[in-house]
Short mmCIF file of C-alpha atoms and ligand atoms in Angstrom, two decimals:
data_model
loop_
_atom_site.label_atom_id
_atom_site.label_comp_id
_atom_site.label_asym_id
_atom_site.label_seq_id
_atom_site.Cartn_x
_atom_site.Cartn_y
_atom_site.Cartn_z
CA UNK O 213 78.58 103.52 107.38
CA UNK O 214 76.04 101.37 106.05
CA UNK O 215 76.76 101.29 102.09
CA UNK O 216 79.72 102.61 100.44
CA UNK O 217 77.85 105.80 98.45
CA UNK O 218 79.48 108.96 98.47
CA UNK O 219 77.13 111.44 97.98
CA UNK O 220 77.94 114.61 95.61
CA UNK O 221 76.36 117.72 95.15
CA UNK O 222 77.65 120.42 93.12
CA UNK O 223 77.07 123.58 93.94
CA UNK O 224 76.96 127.57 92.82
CA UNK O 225 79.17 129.41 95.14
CA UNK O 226 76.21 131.80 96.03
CA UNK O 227 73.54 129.50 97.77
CA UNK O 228 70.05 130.38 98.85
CA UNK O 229 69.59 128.46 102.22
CA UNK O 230 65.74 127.26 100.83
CA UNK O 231 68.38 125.39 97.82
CA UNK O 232 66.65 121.53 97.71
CA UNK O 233 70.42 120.36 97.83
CA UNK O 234 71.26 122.95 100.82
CA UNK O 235 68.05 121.29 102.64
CA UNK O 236 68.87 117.85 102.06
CA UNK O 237 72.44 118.41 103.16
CA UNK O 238 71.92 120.24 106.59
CA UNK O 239 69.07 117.24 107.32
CA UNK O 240 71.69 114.51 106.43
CA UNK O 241 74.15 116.42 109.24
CA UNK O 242 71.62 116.80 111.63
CA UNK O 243 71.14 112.66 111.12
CA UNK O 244 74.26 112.61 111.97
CA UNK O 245 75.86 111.62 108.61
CA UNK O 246 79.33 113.34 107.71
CA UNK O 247 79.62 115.27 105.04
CA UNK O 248 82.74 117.33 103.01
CA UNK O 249 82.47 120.79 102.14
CA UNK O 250 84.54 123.98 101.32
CA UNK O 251 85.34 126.56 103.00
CA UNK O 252 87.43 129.69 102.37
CA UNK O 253 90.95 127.70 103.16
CA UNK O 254 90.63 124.11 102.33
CA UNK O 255 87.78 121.63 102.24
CA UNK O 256 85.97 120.84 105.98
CA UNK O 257 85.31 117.47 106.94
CA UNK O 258 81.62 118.28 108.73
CA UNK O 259 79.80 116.83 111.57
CA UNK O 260 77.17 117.85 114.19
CA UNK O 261 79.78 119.06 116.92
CA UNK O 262 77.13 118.41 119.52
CA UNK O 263 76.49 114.92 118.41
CA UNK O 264 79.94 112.50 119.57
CA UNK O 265 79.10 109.31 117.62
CA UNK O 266 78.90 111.85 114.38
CA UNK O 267 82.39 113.30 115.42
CA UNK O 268 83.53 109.30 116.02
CA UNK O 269 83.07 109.10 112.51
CA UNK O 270 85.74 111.86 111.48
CA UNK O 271 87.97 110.06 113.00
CA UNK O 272 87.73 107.07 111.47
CA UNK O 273 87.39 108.08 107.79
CA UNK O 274 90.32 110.11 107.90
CA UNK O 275 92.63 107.48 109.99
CA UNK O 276 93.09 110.61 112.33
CA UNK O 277 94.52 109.95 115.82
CA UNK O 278 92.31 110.59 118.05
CA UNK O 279 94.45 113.07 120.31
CA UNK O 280 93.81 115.55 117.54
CA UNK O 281 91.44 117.97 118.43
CA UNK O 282 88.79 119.07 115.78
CA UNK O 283 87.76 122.92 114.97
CA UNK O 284 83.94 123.41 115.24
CA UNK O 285 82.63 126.09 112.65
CA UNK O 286 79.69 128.33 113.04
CA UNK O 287 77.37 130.79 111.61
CA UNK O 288 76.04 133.25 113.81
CA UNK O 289 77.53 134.34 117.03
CA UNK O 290 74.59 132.55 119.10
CA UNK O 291 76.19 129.55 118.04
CA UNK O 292 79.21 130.44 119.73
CA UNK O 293 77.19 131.84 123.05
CA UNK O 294 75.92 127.58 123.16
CA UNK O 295 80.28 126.57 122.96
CA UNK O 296 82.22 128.94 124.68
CA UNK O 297 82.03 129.91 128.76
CA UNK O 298 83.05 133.55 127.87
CA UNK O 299 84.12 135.97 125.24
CA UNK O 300 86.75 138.30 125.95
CA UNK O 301 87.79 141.55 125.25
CA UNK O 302 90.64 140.36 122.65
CA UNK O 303 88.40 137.50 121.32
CA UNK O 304 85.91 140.43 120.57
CA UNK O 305 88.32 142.52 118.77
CA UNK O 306 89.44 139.76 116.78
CA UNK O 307 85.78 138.52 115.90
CA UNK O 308 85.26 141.98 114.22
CA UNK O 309 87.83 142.03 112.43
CA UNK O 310 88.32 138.42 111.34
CA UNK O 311 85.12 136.70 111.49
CA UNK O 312 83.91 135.60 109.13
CA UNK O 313 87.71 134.74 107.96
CA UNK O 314 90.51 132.33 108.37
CA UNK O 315 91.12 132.88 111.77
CA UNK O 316 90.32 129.98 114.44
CA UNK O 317 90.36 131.45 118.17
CA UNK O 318 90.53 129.17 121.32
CA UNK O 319 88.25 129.49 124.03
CA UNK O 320 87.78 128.20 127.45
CA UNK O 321 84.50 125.36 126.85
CA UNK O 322 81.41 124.69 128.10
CA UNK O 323 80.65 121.39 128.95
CA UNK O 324 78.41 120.17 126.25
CA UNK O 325 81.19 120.54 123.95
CA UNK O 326 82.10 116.88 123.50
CA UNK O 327 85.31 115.70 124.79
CA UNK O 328 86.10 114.19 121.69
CA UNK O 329 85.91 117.51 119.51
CA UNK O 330 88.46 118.72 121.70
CA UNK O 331 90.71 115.67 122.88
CA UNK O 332 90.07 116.20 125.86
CA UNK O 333 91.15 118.99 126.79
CA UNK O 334 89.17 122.37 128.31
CA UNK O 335 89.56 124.57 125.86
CA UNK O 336 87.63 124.68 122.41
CA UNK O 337 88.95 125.76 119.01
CA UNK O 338 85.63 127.72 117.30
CA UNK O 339 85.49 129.70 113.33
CA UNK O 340 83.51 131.52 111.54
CA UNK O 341 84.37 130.20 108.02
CA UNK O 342 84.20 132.81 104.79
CA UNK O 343 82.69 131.01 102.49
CA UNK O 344 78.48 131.25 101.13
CA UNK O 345 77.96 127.56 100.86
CA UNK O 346 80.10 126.56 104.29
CA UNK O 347 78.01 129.24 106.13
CA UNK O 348 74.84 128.37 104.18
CA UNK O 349 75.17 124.76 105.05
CA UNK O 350 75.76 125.63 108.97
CA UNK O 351 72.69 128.16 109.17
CA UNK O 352 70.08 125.66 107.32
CA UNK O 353 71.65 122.87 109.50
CA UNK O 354 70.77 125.08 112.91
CA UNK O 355 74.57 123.26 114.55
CA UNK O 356 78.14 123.90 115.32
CA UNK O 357 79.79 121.73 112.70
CA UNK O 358 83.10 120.25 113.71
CA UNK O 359 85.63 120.23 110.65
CA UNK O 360 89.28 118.98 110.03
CA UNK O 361 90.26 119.51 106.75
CA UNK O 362 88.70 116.83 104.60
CA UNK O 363 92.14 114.78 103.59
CA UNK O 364 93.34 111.50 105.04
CA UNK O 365 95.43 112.21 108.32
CA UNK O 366 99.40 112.87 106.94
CA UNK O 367 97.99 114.07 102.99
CA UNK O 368 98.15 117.44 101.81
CA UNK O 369 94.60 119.52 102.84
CA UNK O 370 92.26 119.31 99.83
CA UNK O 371 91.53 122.60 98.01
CA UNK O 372 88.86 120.90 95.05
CA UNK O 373 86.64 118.71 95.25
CA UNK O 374 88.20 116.44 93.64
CA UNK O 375 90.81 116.15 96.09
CA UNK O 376 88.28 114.91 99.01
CA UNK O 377 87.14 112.62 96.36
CA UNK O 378 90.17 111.01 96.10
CA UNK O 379 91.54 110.77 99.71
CA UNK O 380 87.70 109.89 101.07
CA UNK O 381 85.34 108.34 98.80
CA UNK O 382 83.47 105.39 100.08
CA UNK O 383 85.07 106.47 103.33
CA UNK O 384 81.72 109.65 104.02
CA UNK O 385 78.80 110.55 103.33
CA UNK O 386 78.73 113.46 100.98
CA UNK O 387 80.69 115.83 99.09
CA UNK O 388 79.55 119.12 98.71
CA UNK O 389 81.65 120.71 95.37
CA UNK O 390 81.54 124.35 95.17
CA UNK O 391 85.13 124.84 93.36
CA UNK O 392 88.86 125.70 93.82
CA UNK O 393 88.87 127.35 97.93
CA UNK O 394 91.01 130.29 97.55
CA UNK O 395 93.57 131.08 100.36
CA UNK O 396 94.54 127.80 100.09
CA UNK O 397 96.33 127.30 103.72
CA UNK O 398 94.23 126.18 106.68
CA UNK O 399 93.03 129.02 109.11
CA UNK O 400 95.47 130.68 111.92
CA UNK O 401 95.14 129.08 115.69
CA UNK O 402 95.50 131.45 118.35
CA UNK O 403 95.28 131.29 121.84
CA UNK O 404 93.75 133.88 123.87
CA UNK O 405 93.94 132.56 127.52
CA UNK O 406 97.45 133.27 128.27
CA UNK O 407 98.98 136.10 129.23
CA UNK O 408 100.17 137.19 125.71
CA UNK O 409 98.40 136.28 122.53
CA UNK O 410 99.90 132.93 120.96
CA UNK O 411 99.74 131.70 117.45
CA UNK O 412 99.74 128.03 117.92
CA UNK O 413 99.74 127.61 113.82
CA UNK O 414 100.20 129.94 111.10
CA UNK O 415 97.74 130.43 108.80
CA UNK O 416 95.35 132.40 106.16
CA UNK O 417 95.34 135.92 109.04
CA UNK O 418 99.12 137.10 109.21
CA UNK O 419 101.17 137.57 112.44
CA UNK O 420 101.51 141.36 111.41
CA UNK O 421 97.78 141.77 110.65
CA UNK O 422 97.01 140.24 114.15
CA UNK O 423 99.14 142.68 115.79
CA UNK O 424 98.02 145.51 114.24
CA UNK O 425 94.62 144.48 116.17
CA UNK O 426 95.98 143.05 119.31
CA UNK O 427 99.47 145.09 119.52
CA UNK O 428 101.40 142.35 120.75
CA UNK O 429 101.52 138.54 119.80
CA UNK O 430 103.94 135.80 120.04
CA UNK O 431 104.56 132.56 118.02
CA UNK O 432 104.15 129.23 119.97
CA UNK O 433 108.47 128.41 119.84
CA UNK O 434 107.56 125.02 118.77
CA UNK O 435 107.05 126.59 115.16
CA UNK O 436 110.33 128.36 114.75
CA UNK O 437 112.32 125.83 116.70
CA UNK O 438 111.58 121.98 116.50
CA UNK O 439 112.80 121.24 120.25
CA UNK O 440 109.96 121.90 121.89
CA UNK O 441 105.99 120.44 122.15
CA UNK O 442 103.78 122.43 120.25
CA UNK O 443 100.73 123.58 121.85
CA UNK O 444 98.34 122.63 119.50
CA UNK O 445 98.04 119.00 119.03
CA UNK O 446 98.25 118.72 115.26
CA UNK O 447 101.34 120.77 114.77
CA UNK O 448 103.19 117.74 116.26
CA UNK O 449 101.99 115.50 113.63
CA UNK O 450 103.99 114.86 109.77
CA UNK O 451 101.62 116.13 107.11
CA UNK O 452 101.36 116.97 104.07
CA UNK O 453 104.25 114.98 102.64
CA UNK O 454 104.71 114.10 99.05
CA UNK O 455 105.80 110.53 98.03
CA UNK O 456 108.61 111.76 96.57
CA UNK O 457 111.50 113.33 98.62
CA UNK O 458 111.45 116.79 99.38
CA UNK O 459 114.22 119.63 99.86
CA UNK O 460 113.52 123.55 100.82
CA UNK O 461 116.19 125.34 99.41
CA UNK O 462 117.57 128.33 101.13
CA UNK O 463 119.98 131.00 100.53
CA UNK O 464 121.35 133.68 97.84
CA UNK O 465 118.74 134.18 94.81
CA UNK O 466 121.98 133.83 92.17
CA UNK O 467 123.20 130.77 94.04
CA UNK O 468 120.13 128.66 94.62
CA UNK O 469 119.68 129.25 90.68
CA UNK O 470 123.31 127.65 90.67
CA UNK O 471 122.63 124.89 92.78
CA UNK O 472 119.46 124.19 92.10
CA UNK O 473 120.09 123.38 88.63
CA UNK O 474 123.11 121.61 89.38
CA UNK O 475 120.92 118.78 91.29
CA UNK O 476 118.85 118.67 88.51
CA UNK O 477 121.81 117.39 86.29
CA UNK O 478 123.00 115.36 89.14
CA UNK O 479 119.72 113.41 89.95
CA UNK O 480 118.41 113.25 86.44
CA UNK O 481 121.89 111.23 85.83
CA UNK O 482 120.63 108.51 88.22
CA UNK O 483 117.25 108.03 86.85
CA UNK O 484 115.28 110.32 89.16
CA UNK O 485 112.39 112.39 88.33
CA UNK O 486 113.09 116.66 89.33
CA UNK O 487 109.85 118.23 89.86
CA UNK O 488 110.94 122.37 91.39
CA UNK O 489 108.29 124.40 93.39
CA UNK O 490 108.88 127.92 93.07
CA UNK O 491 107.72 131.41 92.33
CA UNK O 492 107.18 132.99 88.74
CA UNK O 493 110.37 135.09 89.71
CA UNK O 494 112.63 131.90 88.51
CA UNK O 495 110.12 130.02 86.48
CA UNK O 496 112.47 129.81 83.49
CA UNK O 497 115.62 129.29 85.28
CA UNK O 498 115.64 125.51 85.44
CA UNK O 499 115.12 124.62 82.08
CA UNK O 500 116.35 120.62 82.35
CA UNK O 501 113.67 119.73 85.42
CA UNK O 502 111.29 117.13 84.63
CA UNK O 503 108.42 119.37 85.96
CA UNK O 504 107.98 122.64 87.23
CA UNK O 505 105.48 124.24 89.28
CA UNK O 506 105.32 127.90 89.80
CA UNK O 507 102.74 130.43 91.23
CA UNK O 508 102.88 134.22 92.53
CA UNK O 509 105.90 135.89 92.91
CA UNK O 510 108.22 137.02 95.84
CA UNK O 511 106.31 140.03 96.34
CA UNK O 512 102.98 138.55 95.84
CA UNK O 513 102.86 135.03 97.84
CA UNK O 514 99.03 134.37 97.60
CA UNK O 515 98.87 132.08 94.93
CA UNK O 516 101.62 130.05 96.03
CA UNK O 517 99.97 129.63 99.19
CA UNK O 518 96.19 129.12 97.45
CA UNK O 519 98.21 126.32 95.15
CA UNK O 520 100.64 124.98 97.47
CA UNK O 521 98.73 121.84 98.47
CA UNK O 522 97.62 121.33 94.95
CA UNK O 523 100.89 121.06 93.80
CA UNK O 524 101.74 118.64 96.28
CA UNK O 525 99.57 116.29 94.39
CA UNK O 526 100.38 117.27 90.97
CA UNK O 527 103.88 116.17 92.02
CA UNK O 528 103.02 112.81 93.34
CA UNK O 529 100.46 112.32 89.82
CA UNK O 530 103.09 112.87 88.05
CA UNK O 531 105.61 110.04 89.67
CA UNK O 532 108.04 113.18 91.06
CA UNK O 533 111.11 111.12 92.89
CA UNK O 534 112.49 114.14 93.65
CA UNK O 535 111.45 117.54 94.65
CA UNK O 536 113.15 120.91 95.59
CA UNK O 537 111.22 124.13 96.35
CA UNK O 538 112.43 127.40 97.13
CA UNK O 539 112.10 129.05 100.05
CA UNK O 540 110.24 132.08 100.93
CA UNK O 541 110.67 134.81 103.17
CA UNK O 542 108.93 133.91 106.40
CA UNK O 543 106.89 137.03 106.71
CA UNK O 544 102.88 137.77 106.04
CA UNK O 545 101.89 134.75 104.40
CA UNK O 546 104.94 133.66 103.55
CA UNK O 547 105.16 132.47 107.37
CA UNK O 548 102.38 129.98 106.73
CA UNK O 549 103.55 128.79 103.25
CA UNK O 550 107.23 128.03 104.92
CA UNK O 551 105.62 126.54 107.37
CA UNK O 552 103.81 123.47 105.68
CA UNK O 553 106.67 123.09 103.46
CA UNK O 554 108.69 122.20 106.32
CA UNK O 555 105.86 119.79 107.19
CA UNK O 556 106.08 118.08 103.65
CA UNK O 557 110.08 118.25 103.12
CA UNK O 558 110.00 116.33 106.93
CA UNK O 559 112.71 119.43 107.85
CA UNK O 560 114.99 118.64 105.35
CA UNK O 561 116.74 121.78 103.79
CA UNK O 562 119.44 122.48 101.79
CA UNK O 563 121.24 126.09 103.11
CA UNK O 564 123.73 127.64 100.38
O1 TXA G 243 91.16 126.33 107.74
C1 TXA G 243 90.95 125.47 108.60
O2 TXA G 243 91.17 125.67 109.81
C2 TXA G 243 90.38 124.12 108.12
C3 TXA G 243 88.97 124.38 107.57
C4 TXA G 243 88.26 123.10 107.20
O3 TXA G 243 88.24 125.13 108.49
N1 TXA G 243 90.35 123.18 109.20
C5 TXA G 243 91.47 122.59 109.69
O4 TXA G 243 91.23 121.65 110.68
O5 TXA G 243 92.58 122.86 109.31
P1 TXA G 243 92.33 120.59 111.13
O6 TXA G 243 91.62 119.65 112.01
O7 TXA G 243 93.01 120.03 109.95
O8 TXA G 243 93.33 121.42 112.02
C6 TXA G 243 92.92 121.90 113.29
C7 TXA G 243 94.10 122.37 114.08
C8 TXA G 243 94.95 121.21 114.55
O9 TXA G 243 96.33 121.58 114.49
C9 TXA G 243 94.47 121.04 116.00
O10 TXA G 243 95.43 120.42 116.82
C10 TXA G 243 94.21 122.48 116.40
O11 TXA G 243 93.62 123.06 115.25
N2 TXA G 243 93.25 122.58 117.53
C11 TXA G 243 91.95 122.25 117.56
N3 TXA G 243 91.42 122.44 118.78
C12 TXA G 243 92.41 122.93 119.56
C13 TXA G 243 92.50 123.33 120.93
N4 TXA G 243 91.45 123.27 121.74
N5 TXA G 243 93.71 123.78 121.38
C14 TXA G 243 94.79 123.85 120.56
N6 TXA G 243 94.76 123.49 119.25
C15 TXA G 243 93.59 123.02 118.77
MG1 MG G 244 94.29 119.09 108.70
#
């Protein structure tokens, strides 16, 4: 990049695609500059899919290695006709009922696709993003836009503006603000061309609401286990991780109270800084923490998920040493939110 300006635009969440800022933005991508904007899940790091030194650029800004493949995001189904070799019958059935939504589906690719969107590989990962301005943006800009999540490579996926602004300014072109993103938790991967449906990362679409579509559908082992390669490149990869040190803690609801509380007194004793994570169902249980951080409830997992990455950050503002968060049952969303945990507590739990 030639100077270090940062565009920003702020933005109404409903967009009219003749917008002056909506018209300078889409020209900008189709120059080839890259340019941060939000989506439904997190904040997109957009290029021009088609164009590979735009894509180079990604790379680069977020320090992302470049065996990662990239998701390219589109507006109308003719864009995906110009990616994909063929769309079938399950791919359909999940287009209907997902698209536009937080569900990324892999497809066999044709060979304009640039190699380094998908790292090589033959297959393309392709969305249909629910959000006015992300969909706005791709329609006036007439592309497939290739977007990782707008954070450096290993921080926590931006859900404001403001994140992206602190990971990446100086570092792109533009950031697009239009607000908080509101499931909070990047899109679901799945992959069509085996012979059984597989979730390669869990995400804003539930397991159970894919099945109800598809009947049945399997989660790549590499998620529940930790032996094996995952099939999608960036599940191999730590993310997400706090500076502090992070704990999941698992086990009886009375107990973990217990216990819980109990490290508080024991950490706070050696100077340490106790930030909890954890649902309103126990927000007044641990009184003596230095911070705590609580959203939705056990029945009612959304807003952890939609604030999950946020407070992340909050955490690491506020000097946390320490952190513990509670875990959550690993079903509907719950599956997703356990998931990146694990990715920011590096594995670490502590089982009552
Ligand atoms: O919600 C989201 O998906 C956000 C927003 C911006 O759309 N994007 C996002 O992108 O999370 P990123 O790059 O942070 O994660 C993309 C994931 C990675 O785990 C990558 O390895 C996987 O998708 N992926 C991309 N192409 C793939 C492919 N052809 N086969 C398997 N996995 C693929
Ligand atoms: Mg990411």
């Amino acid at each position: 990049m030639s100077e270090i300006t940062t565009m920003f635009w702020k933005l109404p969440h409903q967009v009219d695609i003749k917008h002056p800022d909506i018209v300078e933005i889409a020209k900008r991508l189709r120059q080839g500059e890259i340019i941060a904007f939000p989506t439904e899940t997190v904040y997109g790091l957009g290029a021009n899919a088609l164009d590979a030194k735009a894509v180079a650029k990604i790379f680069v800004a977020k320090g992302r290695p470049s065996d990662n493949p990239l998701i390219v995001h589109i507006a109308t189904m003719e864009q995906l006709a110009l990616l994909v070799e063929e769309i079938d019958e399950n791919s359909r059935k999940l287009i209907e009922h997902f698209w536009p939504g937080p569900l990324t589906i892999i497809f066999k690719k044709k060979e304009m696709v640039s190699e380094l969107v998908t790292a090589g590989l033959n297959t393309v990962a392709v969305r249909m993003p629910n959000h006015p301005i992300a969909l706005t943006i791709i329609e006036a800009a007439n592309l497939p836009i290739a977007a990782p999540s707008a954070n450096r490579s290993g921080k926590p996926s931006p859900t404001t503006a403001e994140h992206v602004f602190n990971d990446l300014n100086g570092k792109i072109d533009g950031i697009v603000d239009g607000g908080p993103t509101g499931v909070g938790v990047e899109s679901t991967v799945i992959d069509l061309t085996g012979d059984v449906p597989m979730v390669l990362r869990p995400g804003g679409v539930t397991i159970e609401e894919l099945q109800e579509v598809l009947g049945e559908v399997k989660l790549d082992p590499a998620i529940v286990g930790q032996k094996e390669q995952p099939r999608s490149p960036g599940m191999k990869y730590r993310h997400y991780a706090p500076t502090g040190e992070m704990w999941i803690v698992k086990g009886d609801d009375r107990e973990i109270i217990k216990k819980i509380n109990s490290l508080i007194k024991e950490k706070s004793l050696i100077g340490k800084k106790v930030g909890i994570l954890t649902t309103n169902d126990h927000r007044e249980s641990f009184q003596e923490a230095d911070l705590i951080l609580a959203y939705g409830t056990k029945d009612n997992l959304y807003p952890l998920a939609e604030h999950l990455y946020e407070a992340l950050r909050i955490f690491d503002l506020n000097g946390i040493d320490y952190i513990l968060a509670e875990a959550v049952e690993e079903k509907g969303i719950g599956l997703a939110i356990m998931n990146r945990l694990k990715k920011a507590a590096g594995e670490k739990f502590i089982q009552i």
